[in-house]
mmCIF file of C-alpha atoms in Angstrom:
data_model
loop_
_atom_site.group_PDB
_atom_site.id
_atom_site.type_symbol
_atom_site.label_atom_id
_atom_site.label_comp_id
_atom_site.label_asym_id
_atom_site.label_seq_id
_atom_site.Cartn_x
_atom_site.Cartn_y
_atom_site.Cartn_z
ATOM 1 C CA MET A 1 -130.527 67.521 -25.585
ATOM 2 C CA GLN A 2 -132.624 70.653 -25.278
ATOM 3 C CA LEU A 3 -133.804 72.864 -28.123
ATOM 4 C CA SER A 4 -130.981 75.335 -27.511
ATOM 5 C CA MET A 5 -128.438 72.573 -28.171
ATOM 6 C CA ILE A 6 -130.036 71.837 -31.525
ATOM 7 C CA VAL A 7 -129.817 75.520 -32.400
ATOM 8 C CA LYS A 8 -126.153 75.464 -31.426
ATOM 9 C CA ALA A 9 -125.369 72.398 -33.560
ATOM 10 C CA ALA A 10 -127.263 73.595 -36.610
ATOM 11 C CA GLY A 11 -125.962 77.138 -36.291
ATOM 12 C CA LEU A 12 -122.381 75.922 -36.037
ATOM 13 C CA SER A 13 -122.873 73.831 -39.175
ATOM 14 C CA ALA A 14 -124.072 76.854 -41.125
ATOM 15 C CA PHE A 15 -121.376 79.075 -39.602
ATOM 16 C CA LEU A 16 -118.585 76.764 -40.743
ATOM 17 C CA LEU A 17 -120.175 76.415 -44.174
ATOM 18 C CA THR A 18 -119.898 80.129 -44.865
ATOM 19 C CA ILE A 19 -116.927 81.218 -42.760
ATOM 20 C CA THR A 20 -114.292 78.641 -43.712
ATOM 21 C CA GLY A 21 -113.602 80.025 -47.145
ATOM 22 C CA LEU A 22 -113.560 83.594 -45.875
ATOM 23 C CA SER A 23 -111.182 83.282 -42.946
ATOM 24 C CA SER A 24 -108.714 80.781 -44.386
ATOM 25 C CA ALA A 25 -107.536 83.274 -46.982
ATOM 26 C CA ALA A 26 -105.999 85.375 -44.219
ATOM 27 C CA VAL A 27 -103.863 82.569 -42.795
ATOM 28 C CA THR A 28 -100.368 81.992 -44.096
ATOM 29 C CA THR A 29 -99.726 78.362 -45.030
ATOM 30 C CA PRO A 30 -97.095 77.055 -42.586
ATOM 31 C CA GLU A 31 -93.967 75.354 -43.847
ATOM 32 C CA ASP A 32 -93.201 73.019 -40.946
ATOM 33 C CA GLY A 33 -95.818 73.281 -38.222
ATOM 34 C CA THR A 34 -98.425 75.251 -36.320
ATOM 35 C CA THR A 35 -99.395 75.974 -32.721
ATOM 36 C CA GLU A 36 -102.802 77.446 -31.864
ATOM 37 C CA VAL A 37 -104.179 78.622 -28.515
ATOM 38 C CA SER A 38 -107.929 79.283 -28.458
ATOM 39 C CA PHE A 39 -110.737 80.142 -26.062
ATOM 40 C CA SER A 40 -114.517 80.208 -26.477
ATOM 41 C CA SER A 41 -117.361 81.033 -24.098
ATOM 42 C CA TYR A 42 -121.029 80.236 -24.741
ATOM 43 C CA ARG A 43 -123.993 81.290 -22.575
ATOM 44 C CA SER A 44 -127.597 80.350 -23.304
ATOM 45 C CA HIS A 45 -130.863 82.080 -22.422
ATOM 46 C CA ASP A 46 -131.659 79.213 -20.013
ATOM 47 C CA HIS A 47 -128.636 80.150 -17.813
ATOM 48 C CA THR A 48 -126.499 77.214 -18.925
ATOM 49 C CA PHE A 49 -122.979 77.904 -20.155
ATOM 50 C CA SER A 50 -119.796 76.316 -21.437
ATOM 51 C CA GLN A 51 -116.204 77.502 -21.770
ATOM 52 C CA ASN A 52 -113.582 75.793 -23.904
ATOM 53 C CA ARG A 53 -109.803 76.295 -23.620
ATOM 54 C CA ASN A 54 -107.698 74.571 -26.228
ATOM 55 C CA VAL A 55 -104.032 74.263 -27.202
ATOM 56 C CA SER A 56 -103.095 72.308 -30.313
ATOM 57 C CA ALA A 57 -99.984 71.840 -32.415
ATOM 58 C CA TRP A 58 -98.778 69.844 -35.358
ATOM 59 C CA GLN A 59 -95.377 69.224 -36.870
ATOM 60 C CA ASN A 60 -94.532 67.989 -40.361
ATOM 61 C CA ILE A 61 -92.597 64.728 -40.409
ATOM 62 C CA SER A 62 -92.470 64.551 -44.192
ATOM 63 C CA GLY A 63 -94.263 66.155 -47.097
ATOM 64 C CA SER A 64 -97.282 63.905 -46.537
ATOM 65 C CA THR A 65 -97.168 63.093 -42.819
ATOM 66 C CA ARG A 66 -97.523 65.154 -39.672
ATOM 67 C CA ALA A 67 -97.718 64.508 -35.926
ATOM 68 C CA MET A 68 -100.387 66.284 -33.856
ATOM 69 C CA VAL A 69 -101.102 66.944 -30.172
ATOM 70 C CA GLN A 70 -104.003 68.657 -28.438
ATOM 71 C CA THR A 71 -105.039 69.476 -24.897
ATOM 72 C CA SER A 72 -108.326 71.111 -23.948
ATOM 73 C CA GLU A 73 -110.714 71.748 -21.084
ATOM 74 C CA ILE A 74 -114.477 72.276 -21.269
ATOM 75 C CA GLN A 75 -116.198 73.812 -18.253
ATOM 76 C CA LEU A 76 -119.962 73.329 -18.009
ATOM 77 C CA GLY A 77 -122.449 75.020 -15.724
ATOM 78 C CA ASP A 78 -126.133 75.479 -14.946
ATOM 79 C CA ASP A 79 -126.802 78.549 -12.804
ATOM 80 C CA ASN A 80 -130.398 77.433 -12.179
ATOM 81 C CA THR A 81 -129.501 74.123 -10.516
ATOM 82 C CA LYS A 82 -126.051 75.249 -9.314
ATOM 83 C CA GLN A 83 -124.437 72.289 -11.084
ATOM 84 C CA TYR A 84 -120.924 72.749 -12.436
ATOM 85 C CA GLY A 85 -118.296 70.434 -13.851
ATOM 86 C CA ALA A 86 -115.395 70.121 -16.241
ATOM 87 C CA ILE A 87 -113.931 67.622 -18.657
ATOM 88 C CA ARG A 88 -110.315 67.645 -19.835
ATOM 89 C CA LYS A 89 -108.877 66.023 -22.903
ATOM 90 C CA PHE A 90 -105.380 65.137 -24.049
ATOM 91 C CA ALA A 91 -104.993 63.835 -27.589
ATOM 92 C CA ALA A 92 -102.191 62.682 -29.864
ATOM 93 C CA GLY A 93 -102.543 61.879 -33.522
ATOM 94 C CA PHE A 94 -101.123 61.500 -36.998
ATOM 95 C CA TYR A 95 -102.155 62.882 -40.365
ATOM 96 C CA PHE A 96 -101.077 61.444 -43.693
ATOM 97 C CA SER A 97 -102.071 62.199 -47.265
ATOM 98 C CA SER A 98 -101.630 60.971 -50.815
ATOM 99 C CA LEU A 99 -102.752 62.151 -54.239
ATOM 100 C CA LYS A 100 -106.241 60.654 -53.767
ATOM 101 C CA SER A 101 -106.839 60.702 -50.010
ATOM 102 C CA SER A 102 -106.035 62.184 -46.609
ATOM 103 C CA THR A 103 -106.583 60.694 -43.156
ATOM 104 C CA SER A 104 -106.219 61.886 -39.572
ATOM 105 C CA ILE A 105 -106.214 59.541 -36.562
ATOM 106 C CA TRP A 106 -106.487 60.770 -32.967
ATOM 107 C CA LEU A 107 -106.238 58.888 -29.675
ATOM 108 C CA ASP A 108 -108.021 60.784 -26.893
ATOM 109 C CA GLN A 109 -107.850 60.579 -23.108
ATOM 110 C CA TYR A 110 -110.675 62.258 -21.144
ATOM 111 C CA GLU A 111 -110.737 63.197 -17.465
ATOM 112 C CA SER A 112 -113.975 64.217 -15.711
ATOM 113 C CA ALA A 113 -115.328 62.558 -12.568
ATOM 114 C CA ARG A 114 -113.775 59.417 -14.066
ATOM 115 C CA ALA A 115 -111.255 58.737 -16.807
ATOM 116 C CA SER A 116 -112.249 57.399 -20.217
ATOM 117 C CA GLY A 117 -110.642 56.858 -23.587
ATOM 118 C CA GLY A 118 -111.745 57.709 -27.081
ATOM 119 C CA PHE A 119 -110.581 58.128 -30.649
ATOM 120 C CA ARG A 120 -111.307 60.025 -33.860
ATOM 121 C CA ILE A 121 -110.694 58.818 -37.407
ATOM 122 C CA ASP A 122 -111.425 61.125 -40.312
ATOM 123 C CA SER A 123 -110.645 60.057 -43.877
ATOM 124 C CA ARG A 124 -111.270 61.942 -47.119
ATOM 125 C CA TYR A 125 -111.141 60.308 -50.557
ATOM 126 C CA TYR A 126 -110.922 62.521 -53.639
ATOM 127 C CA ALA A 127 -112.926 60.734 -56.324
ATOM 128 C CA ASP A 128 -112.027 63.462 -58.826
ATOM 129 C CA ARG A 129 -111.148 67.147 -58.797
ATOM 130 C CA LYS A 130 -114.720 68.112 -57.845
ATOM 131 C CA THR A 131 -115.973 65.241 -55.669
ATOM 132 C CA SER A 132 -114.777 63.969 -52.303
ATOM 133 C CA ILE A 133 -116.139 61.360 -49.881
ATOM 134 C CA VAL A 134 -115.597 61.811 -46.138
ATOM 135 C CA CYS A 135 -115.861 58.936 -43.648
ATOM 136 C CA ALA A 136 -115.476 59.579 -39.913
ATOM 137 C CA ILE A 137 -115.651 57.401 -36.799
ATOM 138 C CA THR A 138 -115.627 58.916 -33.312
ATOM 139 C CA LYS A 139 -115.822 57.562 -29.768
ATOM 140 C CA MET A 140 -116.172 60.156 -26.998
ATOM 141 C CA PRO A 141 -118.090 60.997 -23.804
ATOM 142 C CA VAL A 142 -121.529 62.599 -24.000
ATOM 143 C CA ILE A 143 -120.751 66.210 -23.038
ATOM 144 C CA ASP A 144 -123.451 67.019 -20.461
ATOM 145 C CA LEU A 145 -123.403 67.666 -16.715
ATOM 146 C CA ASP A 146 -125.594 64.591 -16.143
ATOM 147 C CA THR A 147 -123.473 62.197 -18.242
ATOM 148 C CA LEU A 148 -119.898 62.789 -17.061
ATOM 149 C CA GLY A 149 -120.032 60.729 -13.856
ATOM 150 C CA PHE A 150 -120.479 63.594 -11.367
ATOM 151 C CA GLN A 151 -122.464 63.048 -8.130
ATOM 152 C CA GLY A 152 -122.953 59.330 -8.760
ATOM 153 C CA LYS A 153 -124.412 59.824 -12.234
ATOM 154 C CA PRO A 154 -123.319 57.596 -15.121
ATOM 155 C CA LEU A 155 -120.417 58.242 -17.469
ATOM 156 C CA LEU A 156 -122.015 57.868 -20.899
ATOM 157 C CA THR A 157 -120.205 57.595 -24.219
ATOM 158 C CA THR A 158 -121.228 57.753 -27.847
ATOM 159 C CA ASP A 159 -119.895 56.071 -30.978
ATOM 160 C CA SER A 160 -120.692 57.966 -34.165
ATOM 161 C CA TYR A 161 -120.256 56.939 -37.801
ATOM 162 C CA THR A 162 -120.477 59.586 -40.520
ATOM 163 C CA VAL A 163 -120.476 59.425 -44.310
ATOM 164 C CA LYS A 164 -120.498 62.672 -46.256
ATOM 165 C CA ALA A 165 -120.260 63.487 -49.951
ATOM 166 C CA GLU A 166 -119.010 66.902 -51.077
ATOM 167 C CA ARG A 167 -119.283 68.201 -54.626
ATOM 168 C CA VAL A 168 -117.943 71.367 -56.243
ATOM 169 C CA LEU A 169 -120.710 72.194 -58.701
ATOM 170 C CA THR A 170 -119.008 75.146 -60.383
ATOM 171 C CA ALA A 171 -116.130 77.483 -59.592
ATOM 172 C CA ASP A 172 -118.317 79.320 -57.055
ATOM 173 C CA LYS A 173 -120.915 76.743 -55.948
ATOM 174 C CA ASP A 174 -120.602 73.673 -53.705
ATOM 175 C CA PHE A 175 -122.935 71.104 -52.187
ATOM 176 C CA ALA A 176 -122.682 68.453 -49.452
ATOM 177 C CA ILE A 177 -124.926 65.702 -48.114
ATOM 178 C CA GLY A 178 -124.234 63.687 -44.971
ATOM 179 C CA LEU A 179 -125.501 60.819 -42.828
ATOM 180 C CA THR A 180 -124.495 60.132 -39.200
ATOM 181 C CA ARG A 181 -125.415 57.160 -37.014
ATOM 182 C CA GLY A 182 -124.912 57.547 -33.260
ATOM 183 C CA LEU A 183 -124.788 54.637 -30.794
ATOM 184 C CA TYR A 184 -124.955 55.572 -27.100
ATOM 185 C CA SER A 185 -123.794 53.506 -24.128
ATOM 186 C CA ASP A 186 -127.295 53.738 -22.570
ATOM 187 C CA ASP A 187 -128.550 51.782 -25.643
ATOM 188 C CA ASN A 188 -130.074 54.863 -27.255
ATOM 189 C CA LYS A 189 -129.463 55.456 -30.982
ATOM 190 C CA ASN A 190 -129.936 58.291 -33.417
ATOM 191 C CA THR A 191 -129.727 58.921 -37.143
ATOM 192 C CA ALA A 192 -128.983 62.394 -38.494
ATOM 193 C CA TYR A 193 -129.232 63.730 -42.029
ATOM 194 C CA SER A 194 -127.668 66.958 -43.296
ATOM 195 C CA LEU A 195 -127.649 69.021 -46.487
ATOM 196 C CA GLN A 196 -125.445 72.039 -47.196
ATOM 197 C CA TYR A 197 -125.194 74.412 -50.136
ATOM 198 C CA GLY A 198 -122.736 77.271 -50.531
ATOM 199 C CA GLN A 199 -122.221 79.879 -53.219
ATOM 200 C CA THR A 200 -119.711 82.677 -53.647
ATOM 201 C CA VAL A 201 -121.648 85.629 -55.051
ATOM 202 C CA TYR A 202 -118.465 87.547 -55.789
ATOM 203 C CA ASP A 203 -114.801 87.566 -54.820
ATOM 204 C CA ARG A 204 -112.960 90.775 -55.691
ATOM 205 C CA GLY A 205 -109.819 90.026 -53.702
ATOM 206 C CA ARG A 206 -110.358 92.771 -51.147
ATOM 207 C CA ASP A 207 -113.910 91.679 -50.310
ATOM 208 C CA ARG A 208 -116.015 88.567 -50.744
ATOM 209 C CA LEU A 209 -119.709 87.732 -50.390
ATOM 210 C CA ARG A 210 -120.888 84.182 -49.809
ATOM 211 C CA ILE A 211 -124.374 82.781 -49.224
ATOM 212 C CA GLY A 212 -125.444 79.352 -48.017
ATOM 213 C CA ALA A 213 -128.337 77.155 -47.008
ATOM 214 C CA TYR A 214 -128.571 74.019 -44.887
ATOM 215 C CA GLY A 215 -131.010 71.436 -43.569
ATOM 216 C CA TYR A 216 -130.636 69.071 -40.618
ATOM 217 C CA LYS A 217 -132.868 66.329 -39.213
ATOM 218 C CA VAL A 218 -132.260 63.764 -36.463
ATOM 219 C CA ASN A 219 -134.393 60.876 -35.170
ATOM 220 C CA TRP A 220 -133.833 59.068 -31.857
ATOM 221 C CA ASP A 221 -134.966 55.636 -30.665
ATOM 222 C CA THR A 222 -135.939 56.763 -27.146
ATOM 223 C CA VAL A 223 -135.838 59.807 -24.845
ATOM 224 C CA SER A 224 -132.915 59.511 -22.441
ATOM 225 C CA GLN A 225 -133.461 60.281 -18.764
ATOM 226 C CA TRP A 226 -129.923 61.713 -18.636
ATOM 227 C CA TYR A 227 -129.476 64.064 -21.595
ATOM 228 C CA GLY A 228 -133.133 64.810 -22.399
ATOM 229 C CA ASN A 229 -133.047 64.380 -26.168
ATOM 230 C CA PRO A 230 -136.240 64.759 -28.225
ATOM 231 C CA LEU A 231 -137.542 61.853 -30.304
ATOM 232 C CA SER A 232 -136.974 63.969 -33.408
ATOM 233 C CA SER A 233 -135.794 67.415 -34.350
ATOM 234 C CA LYS A 234 -135.309 69.387 -37.524
ATOM 235 C CA SER A 235 -133.760 72.684 -38.520
ATOM 236 C CA TYR A 236 -133.012 74.549 -41.707
ATOM 237 C CA GLY A 237 -131.650 77.960 -42.491
ATOM 238 C CA VAL A 238 -129.923 80.436 -44.773
ATOM 239 C CA THR A 239 -126.660 82.306 -44.247
ATOM 240 C CA THR A 240 -124.978 85.381 -45.665
ATOM 241 C CA ALA A 241 -121.295 86.028 -45.002
ATOM 242 C CA TYR A 242 -119.370 89.125 -46.076
ATOM 243 C CA GLY A 243 -115.613 89.402 -45.652
ATOM 244 C CA VAL A 244 -113.443 92.450 -46.304
ATOM 245 C CA ARG A 245 -109.706 93.053 -45.958
ATOM 246 C CA ASP A 246 -108.412 95.974 -43.911
ATOM 247 C CA GLY A 247 -104.654 96.215 -44.245
ATOM 248 C CA LYS A 248 -103.276 93.128 -42.481
ATOM 249 C CA GLY A 249 -106.688 92.203 -41.079
ATOM 250 C CA ARG A 250 -109.932 90.791 -42.363
ATOM 251 C CA TRP A 251 -113.466 91.382 -41.065
ATOM 252 C CA THR A 252 -116.135 88.735 -41.588
ATOM 253 C CA THR A 253 -119.799 89.321 -40.793
ATOM 254 C CA THR A 254 -122.259 86.433 -40.968
ATOM 255 C CA PHE A 255 -126.024 86.522 -40.604
ATOM 256 C CA THR A 256 -127.941 83.258 -40.125
ATOM 257 C CA GLY A 257 -131.693 82.848 -40.279
ATOM 258 C CA ALA A 258 -132.660 79.450 -38.862
ATOM 259 C CA TRP A 259 -135.972 77.676 -38.306
ATOM 260 C CA GLY A 260 -136.552 74.438 -36.438
ATOM 261 C CA ALA A 261 -138.488 72.411 -33.891
ATOM 262 C CA ASP A 262 -138.353 69.382 -31.592
ATOM 263 C CA ASN A 263 -140.950 66.606 -31.960
ATOM 264 C CA ASP A 264 -144.371 68.147 -32.710
ATOM 265 C CA ASN A 265 -143.643 71.589 -31.253
ATOM 266 C CA PRO A 266 -144.285 74.634 -33.447
ATOM 267 C CA ILE A 267 -141.553 75.877 -35.770
ATOM 268 C CA GLU A 268 -139.362 78.462 -34.036
ATOM 269 C CA PHE A 269 -137.178 81.161 -35.621
ATOM 270 C CA TRP A 270 -133.567 81.747 -34.473
ATOM 271 C CA PRO A 271 -131.747 84.637 -36.178
ATOM 272 C CA SER A 272 -128.106 85.229 -35.249
ATOM 273 C CA LEU A 273 -125.205 87.504 -36.133
ATOM 274 C CA GLN A 274 -121.495 86.639 -35.991
ATOM 275 C CA LEU A 275 -118.587 89.079 -36.224
ATOM 276 C CA GLN A 276 -114.987 87.914 -36.671
ATOM 277 C CA TYR A 277 -111.720 89.791 -37.095
ATOM 278 C CA ARG A 278 -108.442 88.092 -38.016
ATOM 279 C CA TYR A 279 -105.223 90.090 -37.892
ATOM 280 C CA GLN A 280 -102.116 88.812 -39.681
ATOM 281 C CA ALA A 281 -99.465 90.184 -37.322
ATOM 282 C CA SER A 282 -96.625 88.766 -39.441
ATOM 283 C CA ALA A 283 -96.018 86.107 -42.047
ATOM 284 C CA LYS A 284 -95.974 83.504 -39.291
ATOM 285 C CA ASP A 285 -98.527 84.500 -36.667
ATOM 286 C CA SER A 286 -102.118 85.734 -36.553
ATOM 287 C CA VAL A 287 -104.795 86.639 -34.003
ATOM 288 C CA MET A 288 -108.549 86.084 -34.266
ATOM 289 C CA ILE A 289 -111.397 87.431 -32.151
ATOM 290 C CA GLY A 290 -115.084 86.786 -32.678
ATOM 291 C CA PHE A 291 -118.477 87.508 -31.185
ATOM 292 C CA ALA A 292 -121.889 85.962 -31.885
ATOM 293 C CA SER A 293 -125.358 86.615 -30.534
ATOM 294 C CA GLY A 294 -128.737 85.138 -31.345
ATOM 295 C CA LEU A 295 -132.429 85.719 -30.794
ATOM 296 C CA ARG A 296 -135.347 83.260 -30.701
ATOM 297 C CA THR A 297 -139.091 82.998 -30.789
ATOM 298 C CA ASP A 298 -140.879 80.923 -28.126
ATOM 299 C CA LYS A 299 -144.214 79.831 -29.599
ATOM 300 C CA ALA A 300 -144.130 76.626 -27.529
ATOM 301 C CA SER A 301 -144.547 78.823 -24.417
ATOM 302 C CA GLU A 302 -147.144 80.963 -26.190
ATOM 303 C CA LEU A 303 -144.885 84.017 -26.037
ATOM 304 C CA GLU A 304 -144.794 86.618 -28.803
ATOM 305 C CA GLY A 305 -141.848 88.358 -30.410
ATOM 306 C CA LEU A 306 -138.104 87.705 -30.347
ATOM 307 C CA ARG A 307 -136.141 87.003 -27.176
ATOM 308 C CA HIS A 308 -132.483 86.566 -26.302
ATOM 309 C CA ASN A 309 -131.181 83.101 -27.225
ATOM 310 C CA TYR A 310 -127.404 82.985 -26.699
ATOM 311 C CA ARG A 311 -124.137 84.863 -26.904
ATOM 312 C CA GLN A 312 -120.666 83.555 -27.656
ATOM 313 C CA ILE A 313 -117.134 84.950 -27.780
ATOM 314 C CA ASN A 314 -114.068 83.374 -29.388
ATOM 315 C CA ALA A 315 -110.385 84.213 -29.458
ATOM 316 C CA ALA A 316 -107.377 82.422 -30.953
ATOM 317 C CA TYR A 317 -103.667 82.960 -31.536
ATOM 318 C CA GLN A 318 -101.847 80.954 -34.226
ATOM 319 C CA ALA A 319 -98.098 80.730 -34.736
ATOM 320 C CA ASN A 320 -96.447 78.988 -37.691
ATOM 321 C CA TRP A 321 -92.865 77.929 -38.151
#
């Protein structure tokens, strides 16, 4: 795990914290089911890249139960070493809910240089109208060119166990705290801690402003020879997201200011900007496109100023019936 991967993980956490409430308002709640086709492309400053193609669907069985399927492909590459590979996934699952809880269970089949199985269980318990507890268990491959079994290298997997508490503080403020324990098939282990805070500054129907803050820290037992994780890393940041309606569409602009470091390296700064547009073509289908780009400092290399960090594009089509 290189520093850029930590930026990606922490940035995604902050991005979801602020964007979810903004974009979901533009999506019509389906009556029976949904199909979504999506694509994302990420390229880092170190000439590594990933592309993700995904098709997912779910169908209501009853008012509290639905069946789900998903197929996806992740392509990975490193232009410096000329290493390239791909991993494909097919998944089937069920979701069921009650007045006090909801649970989704997925069975996953992965295909890379070798086949492997996995699963995802995510359960949410609503303690009251303002507090929920989330427990998640996941088994999956370690997504890295050196850990998917290519060119005689090992196929490594990880089991992760997450507990998260979410609390609605007021009508416009929310808070979450989480703990994740990861167990790797090469006998490495990690423990991650996360904090998130979100606040809606105003919501006037046509436009909405939301701010957020987060903190993330992870400690590892050892440094793996395969995925190059640090012994420890930390990151924290602030986000500002502004969404505005434009006829049948909605623009969302998010700025993230993030700071973080691996081990004893100096604190680096990673600002980023995300733009997203969702168009509600009809009551039953919508289209989303997005673009993100980030900068970085590089004090560890004794370089001054801001430099290119990454860029990412996203697109999705959703149809409801």
